[in-house]
């Protein structure tokens, strides 16, 4: 196992075999469907490539930026290692046949991801930066991807799935970069099923402070149902909070996060930063 992968496993406290699923839990996107299909093999290939990057070579976000440069939606300078990895991802996806692309669209992408890929192909830029006609063109392309079998796709359909996978794999790579360079303080979490939360205690500046990870009643809207499985519910948003200490009027916290694991990891990283005096929490409530 490479050093970066070792650090990521340690930060999330998972074995190597569970690292991919854990990294996907940190994202709002859908986790790949279990099984030995090409989705997992492709993601594992990317993890191994990212794991080879030295710890000081790139920063989280560099690979997604490099991928956007390669697809023509950004014009910025990116570090050579991130550009090389973006090129590796692009070449890997480009080598896939239409059957494999169909499997990826079915098991690894949601409609939001497909729409982003379709926008890049149909409009020449990422979703969110185009007008109503551009959105309609992207959505029409996604409808055709959903309705047709991969064997009946045209070039634009396959390119839209490729563009969506570029984005998904670059996000995964950046997530691994961030986790492998994080410094969480391991906390002993206890389940509180009755209140749908998990509790721990943190030592900050010599004071024991309760930390709570909990489901949030409201959160960002998320369209994460697979297009082939529209009945899947969206992920429940989670948050974390540090209970108030002397002289503090309210809890401090952050959220939303897509999973309890993501919220726990964020809380443990915040505890490290607070104990070291590297940050202060604002007034937001989780």
PDB file of N, CA, C and O in Angstrom, residues 53 72 102 106 121 139 141 145 170 175 181 189 212-213 223 226 245 258 265 267 280:
ATOM      1  N   UNK A  53       1.121   9.861  -5.763  1.00  0.00           N
ATOM      2  CA  UNK A  53       1.537  11.270  -5.726  1.00  0.00           C
ATOM      3  C   UNK A  53       2.189  11.596  -4.389  1.00  0.00           C
ATOM      4  O   UNK A  53       1.644  11.266  -3.333  1.00  0.00           O
ATOM      5  N   UNK A  72     -11.643  22.014 -21.345  1.00  0.00           N
ATOM      6  CA  UNK A  72     -11.888  23.316 -21.943  1.00  0.00           C
ATOM      7  C   UNK A  72     -12.847  24.231 -21.219  1.00  0.00           C
ATOM      8  O   UNK A  72     -13.273  25.252 -21.778  1.00  0.00           O
ATOM      9  N   UNK A 102     -21.957   2.250 -20.699  1.00  0.00           N
ATOM     10  CA  UNK A 102     -23.336   2.030 -20.281  1.00  0.00           C
ATOM     11  C   UNK A 102     -23.413   1.508 -18.862  1.00  0.00           C
ATOM     12  O   UNK A 102     -24.293   1.899 -18.087  1.00  0.00           O
ATOM     13  N   UNK A 106     -25.085   3.412 -15.659  1.00  0.00           N
ATOM     14  CA  UNK A 106     -26.139   2.728 -14.904  1.00  0.00           C
ATOM     15  C   UNK A 106     -25.804   2.598 -13.428  1.00  0.00           C
ATOM     16  O   UNK A 106     -26.678   2.737 -12.565  1.00  0.00           O
ATOM     17  N   UNK A 121     -20.659  18.624 -23.001  1.00  0.00           N
ATOM     18  CA  UNK A 121     -20.652  18.211 -24.407  1.00  0.00           C
ATOM     19  C   UNK A 121     -21.547  19.113 -25.263  1.00  0.00           C
ATOM     20  O   UNK A 121     -21.136  19.599 -26.320  1.00  0.00           O
ATOM     21  N   UNK A 139     -30.446  18.521 -20.917  1.00  0.00           N
ATOM     22  CA  UNK A 139     -31.450  17.609 -20.382  1.00  0.00           C
ATOM     23  C   UNK A 139     -31.995  16.685 -21.466  1.00  0.00           C
ATOM     24  O   UNK A 139     -32.291  15.513 -21.216  1.00  0.00           O
ATOM     25  N   UNK A 141     -30.312  15.598 -24.002  1.00  0.00           N
ATOM     26  CA  UNK A 141     -29.275  14.599 -24.241  1.00  0.00           C
ATOM     27  C   UNK A 141     -29.305  13.523 -23.160  1.00  0.00           C
ATOM     28  O   UNK A 141     -29.159  12.324 -23.443  1.00  0.00           O
ATOM     29  N   UNK A 145     -29.909   9.418 -23.343  1.00  0.00           N
ATOM     30  CA  UNK A 145     -29.010   8.436 -22.730  1.00  0.00           C
ATOM     31  C   UNK A 145     -29.810   7.436 -21.903  1.00  0.00           C
ATOM     32  O   UNK A 145     -29.560   6.228 -21.937  1.00  0.00           O
ATOM     33  N   UNK A 170     -12.309  12.685 -10.956  1.00  0.00           N
ATOM     34  CA  UNK A 170     -11.488  13.782 -10.449  1.00  0.00           C
ATOM     35  C   UNK A 170     -11.922  14.164  -9.035  1.00  0.00           C
ATOM     36  O   UNK A 170     -11.086  14.447  -8.170  1.00  0.00           O
ATOM     37  N   UNK A 175     -10.859  14.010  -3.232  1.00  0.00           N
ATOM     38  CA  UNK A 175     -11.277  13.563  -1.901  1.00  0.00           C
ATOM     39  C   UNK A 175     -10.175  12.756  -1.234  1.00  0.00           C
ATOM     40  O   UNK A 175      -9.891  12.929  -0.044  1.00  0.00           O
ATOM     41  N   UNK A 181      -4.251  14.029   3.602  1.00  0.00           N
ATOM     42  CA  UNK A 181      -3.498  15.111   4.207  1.00  0.00           C
ATOM     43  C   UNK A 181      -4.209  15.707   5.430  1.00  0.00           C
ATOM     44  O   UNK A 181      -3.758  16.709   5.983  1.00  0.00           O
ATOM     45  N   UNK A 189     -16.670   7.237  19.411  1.00  0.00           N
ATOM     46  CA  UNK A 189     -18.071   7.561  19.154  1.00  0.00           C
ATOM     47  C   UNK A 189     -18.993   6.476  19.702  1.00  0.00           C
ATOM     48  O   UNK A 189     -18.737   5.292  19.547  1.00  0.00           O
ATOM     49  N   UNK A 212     -21.254  16.052  19.114  1.00  0.00           N
ATOM     50  CA  UNK A 212     -22.410  15.282  18.667  1.00  0.00           C
ATOM     51  C   UNK A 212     -22.492  15.316  17.150  1.00  0.00           C
ATOM     52  O   UNK A 212     -22.380  16.378  16.541  1.00  0.00           O
ATOM     53  N   UNK A 213     -22.674  14.145  16.558  1.00  0.00           N
ATOM     54  CA  UNK A 213     -22.961  14.027  15.132  1.00  0.00           C
ATOM     55  C   UNK A 213     -24.421  13.602  15.012  1.00  0.00           C
ATOM     56  O   UNK A 213     -24.841  12.643  15.659  1.00  0.00           O
ATOM     57  N   UNK A 223     -30.219  15.491  -5.746  1.00  0.00           N
ATOM     58  CA  UNK A 223     -30.802  14.585  -6.729  1.00  0.00           C
ATOM     59  C   UNK A 223     -29.798  13.479  -6.981  1.00  0.00           C
ATOM     60  O   UNK A 223     -28.979  13.556  -7.876  1.00  0.00           O
ATOM     61  N   UNK A 226     -30.161   7.093  -8.888  1.00  0.00           N
ATOM     62  CA  UNK A 226     -29.704   6.592 -10.173  1.00  0.00           C
ATOM     63  C   UNK A 226     -30.849   6.700 -11.178  1.00  0.00           C
ATOM     64  O   UNK A 226     -32.006   6.462 -10.845  1.00  0.00           O
ATOM     65  N   UNK A 245     -19.475  25.623  25.929  1.00  0.00           N
ATOM     66  CA  UNK A 245     -18.716  25.651  27.160  1.00  0.00           C
ATOM     67  C   UNK A 245     -19.093  26.873  27.978  1.00  0.00           C
ATOM     68  O   UNK A 245     -20.043  27.604  27.645  1.00  0.00           O
ATOM     69  N   UNK A 258     -22.956  14.542   3.759  1.00  0.00           N
ATOM     70  CA  UNK A 258     -23.786  13.509   3.132  1.00  0.00           C
ATOM     71  C   UNK A 258     -23.940  12.230   3.938  1.00  0.00           C
ATOM     72  O   UNK A 258     -24.794  11.409   3.609  1.00  0.00           O
ATOM     73  N   UNK A 265     -15.759  12.620  10.452  1.00  0.00           N
ATOM     74  CA  UNK A 265     -14.419  12.993  10.010  1.00  0.00           C
ATOM     75  C   UNK A 265     -14.224  14.502  10.094  1.00  0.00           C
ATOM     76  O   UNK A 265     -13.176  14.975  10.553  1.00  0.00           O
ATOM     77  N   UNK A 267     -15.754  16.569  12.079  1.00  0.00           N
ATOM     78  CA  UNK A 267     -15.687  16.950  13.496  1.00  0.00           C
ATOM     79  C   UNK A 267     -14.306  16.652  14.072  1.00  0.00           C
ATOM     80  O   UNK A 267     -13.739  17.469  14.813  1.00  0.00           O
ATOM     81  N   UNK A 280     -11.108  29.122  14.580  1.00  0.00           N
ATOM     82  CA  UNK A 280     -12.182  29.385  15.526  1.00  0.00           C
ATOM     83  C   UNK A 280     -13.485  29.112  14.826  1.00  0.00           C
ATOM     84  O   UNK A 280     -13.657  29.421  13.652  1.00  0.00           O
TER      85      UNK A 280
END
